[in-house]
Amino acid sequence: MLKKLDLFLTPPARNVQTAPDSTPPEALEAVSEMADTTSEAALTLFQWISSGQREALIALAIATGAALLLFLARAGLLRVLPRLPRRDPYSLSAILRRMVERVRTYFILTASLLVAQHFVGFPEPVEAGIQIIFVLASVVQVAELVQEAVVSSIKRSAARNSGDAAAMASAVNVMKWLASVAIWSVALLLILDNIGADVTALLAGLGIGGVAIGLAAQGIFQDLFSALSIIFDRPFQRGDAIKYGDTWGRIEDIGLKTTRIRSINGEQIIISNTNLLDLEIHNMARMPKRRVDSGFGIVYSTHPDVADRVVGMVSKLVNEMDGVELECCNFLGFGDSSLDFELIFYSLNPDYRRSKAVTSKLLLAVFRMFHEEGIEFAFPTQTIHLASVPGEATGEIAGAVERSLQRVTIGQAA
């Protein structure tokens, strides 16, 4: 006889009596009792269908039809989704296809039995067993789908990240492991709760244990999440030249706990990821061009018209040279012993060595041009004015000054 039921799934019946305080042995007892209930339901269902009763045959037909419809729906989605546009194996259509592929047969069969139960009255042991099995199958199925979605999203982000491949692979493996542990821990707690076990004590124990582990491994977890931040946020990557604090160096390796840097002096510097991110980091590899600030001075004896042409001469020289870009060239003022000029330009190649090479080439070109034009660079000098004194005194003073200048000259040469 057909039995009309509500369209909504009723909460699964629990045949396991739980105590207020569930302990691990009691949880194992609940699992054992659930297994006995499931076995009894399967045996009863087989005997009921084998009996050939009208209700049993109708239930079998409904369950078979529902299973066929679900299998056809899955096959249809698997045929349609690959035709959608996708950029790479981790596009949205590809992720959806893998999620559909992970819809398991056990879930489809259990759902089909539940559909048949809504239209035909099953024996009481069978109804209880089907509801328990469906809840467990649903939890496992949803956990698999969530795991696939999360892992695929992580791989999608990694595949579209142009960072270091080795570091990215390590980060992806760590994040996959963390996500899988979290998802299946929640699934296990839901399963234990649905079979009648009291998970309150288990949650309390896991909470205390998690706090203890977190405190003991606080530094490790900080460095781990700092490594993930470096890999995905990419403030720098392997091969970049950086400066932090007073240290200059080039990134050699980004690990899950430490970053290794080769300093300009040659030694390897190992610093934890957390300490590195706490500092202000200058990434020299991200400079589009390198600024060079250079000044020079010419002697006061230079004719004003010649001094007036210096700015234009130097600017023209810089503009005609490849690999540099002029910012400005100006007369700054009157120094103690020179007419002071400033020259600011950019090396279009930010690499340190190439920037130094083009700077050397430019400054030598300025020196050659000044030599050809007869313009003298200034150097620190002092002029001594002697007042009129008697001849003998003048000779003595001149001799003393000459000897002093000789000592100064010798001292400078040394």
Tab-separated table of C-alpha atoms in Angstrom, residues 36-64 109-118 120-131 133-134:
chain	number	residue	atom	x	y	z
A	36	ASP	CA	24.425	-3.365	13.954
A	37	THR	CA	21.427	-1.190	13.024
A	38	THR	CA	22.706	-0.796	9.466
A	39	SER	CA	23.318	-4.535	9.087
A	40	GLU	CA	19.854	-5.319	10.400
A	41	ALA	CA	18.329	-2.775	8.005
A	42	ALA	CA	20.185	-4.234	5.018
A	43	LEU	CA	19.087	-7.775	5.888
A	44	THR	CA	15.490	-6.700	6.418
A	45	LEU	CA	15.455	-4.772	3.119
A	46	PHE	CA	16.825	-7.775	1.213
A	47	GLN	CA	14.243	-10.101	2.783
A	48	TRP	CA	11.451	-7.581	2.122
A	49	ILE	CA	12.316	-7.217	-1.561
A	50	SER	CA	12.816	-10.978	-1.931
A	51	SER	CA	9.330	-11.560	-0.564
A	52	GLY	CA	7.842	-10.131	-3.757
A	53	GLN	CA	5.301	-7.909	-1.990
A	54	ARG	CA	3.668	-5.200	-4.088
A	55	GLU	CA	5.059	-2.373	-1.935
A	56	ALA	CA	8.551	-3.827	-2.139
A	57	LEU	CA	8.455	-4.057	-5.936
A	58	ILE	CA	7.112	-0.489	-6.225
A	59	ALA	CA	9.848	0.763	-3.880
A	60	LEU	CA	12.483	-1.084	-5.955
A	61	ALA	CA	11.135	0.450	-9.171
A	62	ILE	CA	11.100	3.977	-7.720
A	63	ALA	CA	14.614	3.592	-6.334
A	64	THR	CA	15.884	2.223	-9.659
A	109	LEU	CA	22.103	4.827	-4.448
A	110	THR	CA	21.419	6.032	-0.899
A	111	ALA	CA	19.555	9.089	-2.194
A	112	SER	CA	17.491	6.825	-4.478
A	113	LEU	CA	16.445	4.673	-1.536
A	114	LEU	CA	15.478	7.810	0.388
A	115	VAL	CA	13.314	8.978	-2.542
A	116	ALA	CA	11.580	5.607	-2.639
A	117	GLN	CA	11.020	5.805	1.117
A	118	HIS	CA	9.092	9.068	0.639
A	120	VAL	CA	6.422	3.751	-0.138
A	121	GLY	CA	6.394	2.678	3.462
A	122	PHE	CA	9.485	0.666	4.323
A	123	PRO	CA	9.722	-1.648	7.328
A	124	GLU	CA	10.719	0.259	10.453
A	125	PRO	CA	14.277	-1.144	10.751
A	126	VAL	CA	14.874	-0.307	7.087
A	127	GLU	CA	13.678	3.312	7.463
A	128	ALA	CA	15.953	3.905	10.437
A	129	GLY	CA	18.916	2.335	8.651
A	130	ILE	CA	18.327	4.274	5.410
A	131	GLN	CA	18.163	7.593	7.231
A	133	ILE	CA	23.184	5.734	5.983
A	134	PHE	CA	21.945	8.756	4.022
